[in-house]
Tab-separated table of N, CA, C and O in Angstrom:
chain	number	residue	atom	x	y	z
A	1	UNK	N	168.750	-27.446	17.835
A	1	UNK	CA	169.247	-26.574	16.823
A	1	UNK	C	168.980	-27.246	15.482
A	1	UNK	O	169.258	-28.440	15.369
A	2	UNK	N	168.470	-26.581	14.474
A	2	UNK	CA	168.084	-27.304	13.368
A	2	UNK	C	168.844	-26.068	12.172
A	2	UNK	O	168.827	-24.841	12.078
A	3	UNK	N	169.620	-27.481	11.210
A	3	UNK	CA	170.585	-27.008	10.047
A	3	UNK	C	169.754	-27.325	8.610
A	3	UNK	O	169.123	-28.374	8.478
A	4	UNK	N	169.809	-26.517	7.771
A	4	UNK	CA	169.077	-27.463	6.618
A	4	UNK	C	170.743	-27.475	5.752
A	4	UNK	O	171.746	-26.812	6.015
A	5	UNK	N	170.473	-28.663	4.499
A	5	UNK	CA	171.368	-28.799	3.827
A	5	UNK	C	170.814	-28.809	2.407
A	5	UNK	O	170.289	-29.803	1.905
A	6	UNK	N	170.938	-27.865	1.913
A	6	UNK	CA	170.556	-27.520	0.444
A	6	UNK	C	170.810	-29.023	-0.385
A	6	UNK	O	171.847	-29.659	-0.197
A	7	UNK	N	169.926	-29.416	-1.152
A	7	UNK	CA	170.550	-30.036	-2.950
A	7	UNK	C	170.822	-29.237	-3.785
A	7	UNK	O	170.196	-28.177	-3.816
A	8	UNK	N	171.654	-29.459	-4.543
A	8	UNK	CA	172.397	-28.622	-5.254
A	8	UNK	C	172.405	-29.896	-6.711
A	8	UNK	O	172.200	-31.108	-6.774
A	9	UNK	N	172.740	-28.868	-7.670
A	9	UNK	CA	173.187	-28.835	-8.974
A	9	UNK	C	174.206	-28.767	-9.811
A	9	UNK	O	174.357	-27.812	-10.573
A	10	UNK	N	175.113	-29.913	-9.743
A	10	UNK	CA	176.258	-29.600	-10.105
A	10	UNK	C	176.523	-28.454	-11.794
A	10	UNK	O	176.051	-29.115	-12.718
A	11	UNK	N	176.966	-27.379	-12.223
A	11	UNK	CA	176.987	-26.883	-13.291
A	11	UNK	C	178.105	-27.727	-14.202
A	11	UNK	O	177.923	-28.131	-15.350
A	12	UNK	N	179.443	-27.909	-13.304
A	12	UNK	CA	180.352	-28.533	-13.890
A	12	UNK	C	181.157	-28.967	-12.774
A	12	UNK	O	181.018	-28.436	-11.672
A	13	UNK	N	182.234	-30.165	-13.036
A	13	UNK	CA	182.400	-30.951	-11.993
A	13	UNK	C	183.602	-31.449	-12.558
A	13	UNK	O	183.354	-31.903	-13.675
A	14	UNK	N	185.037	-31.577	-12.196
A	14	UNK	CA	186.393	-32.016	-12.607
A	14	UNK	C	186.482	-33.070	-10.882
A	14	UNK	O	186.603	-32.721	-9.708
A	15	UNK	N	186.402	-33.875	-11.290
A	15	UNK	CA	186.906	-35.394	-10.609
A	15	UNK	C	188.793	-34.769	-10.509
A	15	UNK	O	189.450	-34.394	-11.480
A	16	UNK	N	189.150	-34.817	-9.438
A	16	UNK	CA	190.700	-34.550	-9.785
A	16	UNK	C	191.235	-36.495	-9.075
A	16	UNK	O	190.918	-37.655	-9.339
A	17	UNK	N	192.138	-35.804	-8.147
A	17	UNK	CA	192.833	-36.878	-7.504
A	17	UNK	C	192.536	-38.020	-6.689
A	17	UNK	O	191.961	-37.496	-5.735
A	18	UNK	N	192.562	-39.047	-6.505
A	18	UNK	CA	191.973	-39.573	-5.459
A	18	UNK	C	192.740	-39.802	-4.160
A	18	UNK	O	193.872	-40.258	-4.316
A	19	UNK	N	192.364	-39.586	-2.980
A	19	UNK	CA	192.926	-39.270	-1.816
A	19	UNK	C	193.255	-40.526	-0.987
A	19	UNK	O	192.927	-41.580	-1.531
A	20	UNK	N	193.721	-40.602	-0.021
A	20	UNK	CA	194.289	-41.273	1.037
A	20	UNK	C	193.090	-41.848	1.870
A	20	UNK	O	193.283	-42.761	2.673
A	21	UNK	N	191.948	-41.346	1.684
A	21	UNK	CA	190.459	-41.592	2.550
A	21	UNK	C	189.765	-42.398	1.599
A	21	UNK	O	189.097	-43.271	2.151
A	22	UNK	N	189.680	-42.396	-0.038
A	22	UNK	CA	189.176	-43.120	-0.279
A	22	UNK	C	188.183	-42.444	-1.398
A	22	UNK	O	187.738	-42.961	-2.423
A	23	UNK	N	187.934	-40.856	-0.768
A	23	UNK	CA	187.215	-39.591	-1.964
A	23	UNK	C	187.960	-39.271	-2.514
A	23	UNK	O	189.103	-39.316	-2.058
A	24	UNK	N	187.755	-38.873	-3.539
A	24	UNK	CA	188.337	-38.111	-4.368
A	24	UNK	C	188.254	-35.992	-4.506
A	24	UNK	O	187.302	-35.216	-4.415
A	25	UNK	N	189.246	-35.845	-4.669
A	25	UNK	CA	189.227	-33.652	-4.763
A	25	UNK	C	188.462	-33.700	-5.836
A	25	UNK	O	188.588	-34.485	-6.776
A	26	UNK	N	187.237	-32.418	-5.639
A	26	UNK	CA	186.753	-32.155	-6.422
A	26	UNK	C	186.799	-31.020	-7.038
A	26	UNK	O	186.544	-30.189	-6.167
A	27	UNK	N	187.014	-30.359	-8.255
A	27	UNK	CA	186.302	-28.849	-8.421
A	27	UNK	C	184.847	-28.753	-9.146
A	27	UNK	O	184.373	-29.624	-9.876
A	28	UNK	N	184.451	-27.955	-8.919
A	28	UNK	CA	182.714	-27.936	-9.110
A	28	UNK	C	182.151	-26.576	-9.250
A	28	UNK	O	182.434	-25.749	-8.384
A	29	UNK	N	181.589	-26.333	-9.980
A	29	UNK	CA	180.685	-24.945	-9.805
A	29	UNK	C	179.059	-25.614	-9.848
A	29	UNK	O	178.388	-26.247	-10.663
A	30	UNK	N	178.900	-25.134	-8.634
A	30	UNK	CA	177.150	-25.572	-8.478
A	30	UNK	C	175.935	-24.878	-8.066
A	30	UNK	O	176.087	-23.689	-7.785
A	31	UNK	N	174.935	-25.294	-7.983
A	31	UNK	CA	173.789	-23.847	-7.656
A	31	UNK	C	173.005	-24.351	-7.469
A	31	UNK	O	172.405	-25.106	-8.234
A	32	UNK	N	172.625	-23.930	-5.743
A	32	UNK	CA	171.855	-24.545	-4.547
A	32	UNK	C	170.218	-24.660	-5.423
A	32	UNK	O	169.881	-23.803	-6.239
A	33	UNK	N	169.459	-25.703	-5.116
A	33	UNK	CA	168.233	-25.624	-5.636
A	33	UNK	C	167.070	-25.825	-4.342
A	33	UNK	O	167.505	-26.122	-3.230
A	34	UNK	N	165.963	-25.692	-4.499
A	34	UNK	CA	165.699	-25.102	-3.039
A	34	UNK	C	164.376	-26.419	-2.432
A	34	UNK	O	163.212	-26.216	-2.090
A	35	UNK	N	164.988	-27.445	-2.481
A	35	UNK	CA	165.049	-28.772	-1.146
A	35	UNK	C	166.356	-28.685	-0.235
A	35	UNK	O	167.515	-28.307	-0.404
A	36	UNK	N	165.574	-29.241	0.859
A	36	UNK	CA	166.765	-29.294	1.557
A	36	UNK	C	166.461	-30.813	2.617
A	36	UNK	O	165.319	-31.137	2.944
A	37	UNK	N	167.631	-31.551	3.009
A	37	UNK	CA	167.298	-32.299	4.304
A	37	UNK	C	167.431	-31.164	5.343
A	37	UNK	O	167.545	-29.944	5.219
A	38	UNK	N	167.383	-31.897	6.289
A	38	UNK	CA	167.035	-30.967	7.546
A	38	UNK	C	167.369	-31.969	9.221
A	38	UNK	O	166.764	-32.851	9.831
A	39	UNK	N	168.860	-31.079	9.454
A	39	UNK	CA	169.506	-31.973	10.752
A	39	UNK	C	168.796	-31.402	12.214
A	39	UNK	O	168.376	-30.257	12.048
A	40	UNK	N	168.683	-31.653	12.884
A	40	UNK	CA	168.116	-31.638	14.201
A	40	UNK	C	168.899	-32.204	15.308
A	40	UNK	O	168.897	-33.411	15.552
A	41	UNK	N	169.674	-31.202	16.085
A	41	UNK	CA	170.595	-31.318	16.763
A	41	UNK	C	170.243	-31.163	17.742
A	41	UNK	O	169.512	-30.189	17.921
A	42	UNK	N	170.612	-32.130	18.997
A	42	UNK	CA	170.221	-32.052	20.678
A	42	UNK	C	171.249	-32.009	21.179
A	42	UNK	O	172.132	-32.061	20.324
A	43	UNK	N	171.746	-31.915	22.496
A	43	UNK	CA	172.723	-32.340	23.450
A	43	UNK	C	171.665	-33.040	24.508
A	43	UNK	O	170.652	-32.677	25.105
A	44	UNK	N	172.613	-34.479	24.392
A	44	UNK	CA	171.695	-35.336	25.482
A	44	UNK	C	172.060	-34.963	26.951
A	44	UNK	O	173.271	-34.893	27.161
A	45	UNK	N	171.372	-34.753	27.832
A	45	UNK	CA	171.111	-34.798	29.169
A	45	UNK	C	172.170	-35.658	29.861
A	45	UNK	O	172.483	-36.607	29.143
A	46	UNK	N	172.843	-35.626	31.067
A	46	UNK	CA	173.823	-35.820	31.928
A	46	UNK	C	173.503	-37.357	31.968
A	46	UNK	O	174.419	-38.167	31.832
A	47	UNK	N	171.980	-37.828	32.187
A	47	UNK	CA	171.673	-39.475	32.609
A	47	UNK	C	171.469	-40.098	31.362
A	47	UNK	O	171.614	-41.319	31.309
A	48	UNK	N	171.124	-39.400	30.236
A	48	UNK	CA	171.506	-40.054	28.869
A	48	UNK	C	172.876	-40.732	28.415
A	48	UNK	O	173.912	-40.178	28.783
A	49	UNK	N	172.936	-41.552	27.868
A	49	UNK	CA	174.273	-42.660	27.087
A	49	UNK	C	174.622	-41.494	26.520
A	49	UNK	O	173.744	-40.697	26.189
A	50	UNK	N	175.867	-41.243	26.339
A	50	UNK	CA	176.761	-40.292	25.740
A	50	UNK	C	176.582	-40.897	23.999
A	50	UNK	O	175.794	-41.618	23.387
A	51	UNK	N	177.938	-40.041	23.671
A	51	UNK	CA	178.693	-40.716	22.000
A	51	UNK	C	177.267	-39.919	21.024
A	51	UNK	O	176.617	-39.036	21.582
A	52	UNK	N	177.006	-40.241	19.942
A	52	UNK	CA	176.058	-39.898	19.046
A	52	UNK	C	174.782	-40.343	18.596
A	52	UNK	O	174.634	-41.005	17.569
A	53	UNK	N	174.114	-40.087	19.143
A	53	UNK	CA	172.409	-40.711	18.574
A	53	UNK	C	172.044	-40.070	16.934
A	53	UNK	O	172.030	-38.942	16.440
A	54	UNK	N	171.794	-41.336	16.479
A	54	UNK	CA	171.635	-40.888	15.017
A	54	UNK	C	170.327	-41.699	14.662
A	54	UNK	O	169.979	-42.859	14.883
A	55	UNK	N	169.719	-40.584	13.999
A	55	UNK	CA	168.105	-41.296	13.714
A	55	UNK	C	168.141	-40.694	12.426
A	55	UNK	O	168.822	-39.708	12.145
A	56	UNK	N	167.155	-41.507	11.403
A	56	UNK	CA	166.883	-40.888	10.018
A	56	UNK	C	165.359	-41.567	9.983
A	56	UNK	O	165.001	-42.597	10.555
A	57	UNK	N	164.559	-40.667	9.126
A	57	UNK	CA	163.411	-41.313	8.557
A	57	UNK	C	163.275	-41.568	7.475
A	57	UNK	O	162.349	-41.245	6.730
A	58	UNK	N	164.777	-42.579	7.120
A	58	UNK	CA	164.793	-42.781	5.738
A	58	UNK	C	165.397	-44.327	6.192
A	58	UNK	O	166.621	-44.411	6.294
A	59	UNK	N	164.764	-45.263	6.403
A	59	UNK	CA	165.543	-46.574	7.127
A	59	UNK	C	166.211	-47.333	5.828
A	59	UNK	O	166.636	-48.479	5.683
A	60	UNK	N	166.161	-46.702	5.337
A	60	UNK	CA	167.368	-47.653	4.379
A	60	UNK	C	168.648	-47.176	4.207
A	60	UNK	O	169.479	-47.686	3.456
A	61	UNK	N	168.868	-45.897	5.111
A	61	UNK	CA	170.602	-45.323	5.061
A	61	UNK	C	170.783	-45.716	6.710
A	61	UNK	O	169.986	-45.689	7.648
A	62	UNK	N	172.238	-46.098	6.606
A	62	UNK	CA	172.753	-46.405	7.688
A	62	UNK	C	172.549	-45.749	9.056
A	62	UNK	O	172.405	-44.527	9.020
A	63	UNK	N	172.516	-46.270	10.115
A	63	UNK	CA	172.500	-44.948	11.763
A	63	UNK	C	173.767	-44.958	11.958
A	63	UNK	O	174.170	-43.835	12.261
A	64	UNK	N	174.707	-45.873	11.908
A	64	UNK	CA	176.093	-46.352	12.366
A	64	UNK	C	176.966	-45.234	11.766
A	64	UNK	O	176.605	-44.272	11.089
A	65	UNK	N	178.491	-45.672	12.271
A	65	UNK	CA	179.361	-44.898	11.572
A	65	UNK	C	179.795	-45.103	9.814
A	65	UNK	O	180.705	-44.613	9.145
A	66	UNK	N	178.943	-45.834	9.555
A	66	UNK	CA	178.476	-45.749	7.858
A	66	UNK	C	178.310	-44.615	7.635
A	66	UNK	O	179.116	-44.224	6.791
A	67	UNK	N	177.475	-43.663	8.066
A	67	UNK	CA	176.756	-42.710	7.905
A	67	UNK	C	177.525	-41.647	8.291
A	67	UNK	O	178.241	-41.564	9.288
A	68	UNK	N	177.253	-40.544	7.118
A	68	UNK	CA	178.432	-39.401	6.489
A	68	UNK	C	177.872	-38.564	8.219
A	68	UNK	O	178.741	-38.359	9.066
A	69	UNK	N	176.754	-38.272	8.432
A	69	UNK	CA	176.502	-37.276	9.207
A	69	UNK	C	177.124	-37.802	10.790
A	69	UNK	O	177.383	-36.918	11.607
A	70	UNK	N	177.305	-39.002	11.101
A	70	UNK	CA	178.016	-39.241	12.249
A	70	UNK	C	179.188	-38.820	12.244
A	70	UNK	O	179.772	-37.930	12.863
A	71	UNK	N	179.601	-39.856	11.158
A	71	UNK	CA	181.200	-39.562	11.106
A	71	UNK	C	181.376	-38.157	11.344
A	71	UNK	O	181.876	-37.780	12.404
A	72	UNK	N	181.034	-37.395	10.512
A	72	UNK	CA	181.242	-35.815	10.462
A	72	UNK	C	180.793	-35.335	12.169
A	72	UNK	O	181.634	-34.679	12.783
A	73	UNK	N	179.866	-35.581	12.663
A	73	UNK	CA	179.663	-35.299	13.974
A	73	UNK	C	181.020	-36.013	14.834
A	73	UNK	O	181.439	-35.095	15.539
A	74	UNK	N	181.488	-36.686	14.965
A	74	UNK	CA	182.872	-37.723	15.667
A	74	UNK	C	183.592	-36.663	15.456
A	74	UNK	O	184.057	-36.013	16.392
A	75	UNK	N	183.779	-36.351	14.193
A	75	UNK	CA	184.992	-36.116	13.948
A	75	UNK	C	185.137	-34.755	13.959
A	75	UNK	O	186.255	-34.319	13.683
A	76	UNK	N	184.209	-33.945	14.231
A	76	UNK	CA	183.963	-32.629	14.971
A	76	UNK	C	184.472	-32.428	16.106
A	76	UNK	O	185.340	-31.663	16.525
A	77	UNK	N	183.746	-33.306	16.615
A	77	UNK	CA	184.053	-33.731	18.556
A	77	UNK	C	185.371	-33.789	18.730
A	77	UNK	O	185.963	-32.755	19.039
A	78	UNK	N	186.070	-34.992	18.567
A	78	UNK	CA	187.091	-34.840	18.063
A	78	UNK	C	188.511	-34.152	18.190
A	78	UNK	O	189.479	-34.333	18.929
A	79	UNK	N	188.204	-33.234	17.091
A	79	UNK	CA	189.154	-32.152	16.735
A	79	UNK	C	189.275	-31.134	17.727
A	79	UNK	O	190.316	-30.560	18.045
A	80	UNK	N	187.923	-30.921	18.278
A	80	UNK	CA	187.871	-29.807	19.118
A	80	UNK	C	187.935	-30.485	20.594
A	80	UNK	O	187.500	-29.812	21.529
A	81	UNK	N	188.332	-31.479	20.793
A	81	UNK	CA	188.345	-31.978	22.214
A	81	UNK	C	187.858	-32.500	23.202
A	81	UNK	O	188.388	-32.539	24.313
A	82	UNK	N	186.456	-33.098	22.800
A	82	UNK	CA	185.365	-33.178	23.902
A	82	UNK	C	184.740	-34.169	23.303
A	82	UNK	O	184.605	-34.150	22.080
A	83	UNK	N	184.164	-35.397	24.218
A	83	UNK	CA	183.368	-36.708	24.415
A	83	UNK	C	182.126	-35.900	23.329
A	83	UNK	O	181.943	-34.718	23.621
A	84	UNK	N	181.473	-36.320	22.400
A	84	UNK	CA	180.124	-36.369	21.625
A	84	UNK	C	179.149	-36.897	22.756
A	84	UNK	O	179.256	-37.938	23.404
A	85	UNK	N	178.076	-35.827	22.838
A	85	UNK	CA	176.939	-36.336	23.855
A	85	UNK	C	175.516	-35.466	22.548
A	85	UNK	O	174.958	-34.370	22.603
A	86	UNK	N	175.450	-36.191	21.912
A	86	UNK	CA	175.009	-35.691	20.728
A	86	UNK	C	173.419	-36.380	20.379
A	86	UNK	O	173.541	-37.599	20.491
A	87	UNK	N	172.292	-36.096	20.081
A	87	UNK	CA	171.376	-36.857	19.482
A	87	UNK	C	171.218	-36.216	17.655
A	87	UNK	O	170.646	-35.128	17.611
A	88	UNK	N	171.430	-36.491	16.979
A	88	UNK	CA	170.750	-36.061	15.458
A	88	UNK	C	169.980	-36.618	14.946
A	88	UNK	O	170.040	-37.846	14.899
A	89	UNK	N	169.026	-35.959	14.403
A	89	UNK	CA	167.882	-36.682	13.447
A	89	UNK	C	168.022	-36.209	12.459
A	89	UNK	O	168.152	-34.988	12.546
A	90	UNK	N	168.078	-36.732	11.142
A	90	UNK	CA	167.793	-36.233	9.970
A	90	UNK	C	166.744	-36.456	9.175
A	90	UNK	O	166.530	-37.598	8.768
A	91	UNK	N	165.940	-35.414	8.837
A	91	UNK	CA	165.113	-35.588	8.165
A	91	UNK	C	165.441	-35.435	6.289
A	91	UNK	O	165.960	-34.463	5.741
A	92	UNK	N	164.965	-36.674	5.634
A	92	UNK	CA	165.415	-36.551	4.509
A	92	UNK	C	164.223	-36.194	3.344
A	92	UNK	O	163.197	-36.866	3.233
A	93	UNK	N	164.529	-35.083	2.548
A	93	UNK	CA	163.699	-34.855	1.344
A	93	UNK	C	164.422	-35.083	-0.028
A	93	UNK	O	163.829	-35.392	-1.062
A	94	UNK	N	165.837	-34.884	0.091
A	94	UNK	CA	166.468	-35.088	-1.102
A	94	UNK	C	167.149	-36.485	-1.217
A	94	UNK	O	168.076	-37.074	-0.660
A	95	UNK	N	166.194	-36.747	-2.264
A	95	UNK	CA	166.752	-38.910	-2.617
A	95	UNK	C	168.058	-38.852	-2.890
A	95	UNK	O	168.641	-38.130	-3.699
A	96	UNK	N	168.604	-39.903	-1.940
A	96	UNK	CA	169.608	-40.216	-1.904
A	96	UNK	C	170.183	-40.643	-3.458
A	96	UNK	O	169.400	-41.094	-4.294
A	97	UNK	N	172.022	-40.401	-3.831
A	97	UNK	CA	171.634	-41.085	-4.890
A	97	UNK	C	171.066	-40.618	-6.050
A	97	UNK	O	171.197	-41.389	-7.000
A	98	UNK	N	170.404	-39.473	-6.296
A	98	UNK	CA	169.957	-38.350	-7.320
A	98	UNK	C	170.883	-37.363	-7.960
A	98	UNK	O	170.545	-36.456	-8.720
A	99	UNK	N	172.107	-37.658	-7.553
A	99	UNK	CA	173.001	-36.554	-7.760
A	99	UNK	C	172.520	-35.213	-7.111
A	99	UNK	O	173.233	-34.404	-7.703
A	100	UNK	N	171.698	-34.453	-6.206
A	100	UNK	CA	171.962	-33.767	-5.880
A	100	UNK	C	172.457	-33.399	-4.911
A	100	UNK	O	171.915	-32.650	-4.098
A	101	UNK	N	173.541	-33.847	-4.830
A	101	UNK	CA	174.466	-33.418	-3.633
A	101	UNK	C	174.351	-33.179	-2.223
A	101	UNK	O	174.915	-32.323	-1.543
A	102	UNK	N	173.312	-34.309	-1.800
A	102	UNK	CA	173.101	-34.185	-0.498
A	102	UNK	C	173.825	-34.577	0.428
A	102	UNK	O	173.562	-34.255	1.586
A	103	UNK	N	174.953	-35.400	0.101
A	103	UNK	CA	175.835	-35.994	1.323
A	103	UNK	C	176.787	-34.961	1.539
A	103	UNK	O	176.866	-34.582	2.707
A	104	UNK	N	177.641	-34.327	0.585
A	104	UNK	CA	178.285	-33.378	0.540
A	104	UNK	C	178.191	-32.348	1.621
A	104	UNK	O	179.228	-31.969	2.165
A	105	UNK	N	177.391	-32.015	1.864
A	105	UNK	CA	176.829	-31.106	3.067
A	105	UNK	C	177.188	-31.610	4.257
A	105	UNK	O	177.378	-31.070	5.346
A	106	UNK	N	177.258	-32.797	3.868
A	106	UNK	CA	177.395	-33.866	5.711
A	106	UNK	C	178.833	-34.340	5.723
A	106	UNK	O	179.349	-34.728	6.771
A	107	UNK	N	179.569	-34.311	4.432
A	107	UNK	CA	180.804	-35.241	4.684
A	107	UNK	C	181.952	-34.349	5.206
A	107	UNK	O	182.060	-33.139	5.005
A	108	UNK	N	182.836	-35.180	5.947
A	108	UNK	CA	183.894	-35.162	6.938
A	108	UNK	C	184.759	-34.221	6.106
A	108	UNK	O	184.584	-34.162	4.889
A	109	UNK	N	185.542	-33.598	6.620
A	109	UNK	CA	186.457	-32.623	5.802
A	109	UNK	C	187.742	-33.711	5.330
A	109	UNK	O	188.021	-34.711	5.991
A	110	UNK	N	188.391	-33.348	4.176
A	110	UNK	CA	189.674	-34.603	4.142
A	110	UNK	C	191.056	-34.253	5.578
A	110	UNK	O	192.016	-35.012	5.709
């Protein structure tokens, strides 16, 4: 199953509170611009290692639970009840780090 995740443009952006996790609430008005990364979702096979396979072709962002798109995959699993038997790849076009809002798409709900 393959997700794309828009970059976006922040128009305006109020930093509010900072939270218990460590982010901060945001309000924002923004407007999708048209790159996107692009997730690639498997379910591994019964004789495959369970938990989350995380691949990027960007080797300088983390595979581990560093990384916004695991966590957010865990913590999916999770909520809804069931062992992660997960592979993701992400393919990255939007530079990390550019402000356009590419993690956002991937990060964990508070």
């Amino acid at each position: 199953m393959e997700f794309l995740a828009p970059a976006k443009v922040n128009l305006s952006l109020r930093v509010l509170r900072k939270r218990e996790d460590g982010f901060h609430d945001l309000e924002s008005l923004m407007c999708p611009v048209s790159i996107f990364d692009t997730l690639d979702l498997a379910h591994l096979e019964d004789d495959e290692t369970g938990g989350v396979q995380f691949v990027c072709d960007d080797p300088s962002l983390p595979t581990d639970d560093n990384n916004l798109v695991v966590r957010a995959a865990k913590l999916f699993c999770d909520s809804c009840g069931f062992e992660p038997r997960l592979r993701i790849a992400l393919t990255k076009r939007i530079p990390h780090g550019a402000g356009l809002g590419a993690g956002a798409a991937m990060r964990p709900p508070p």
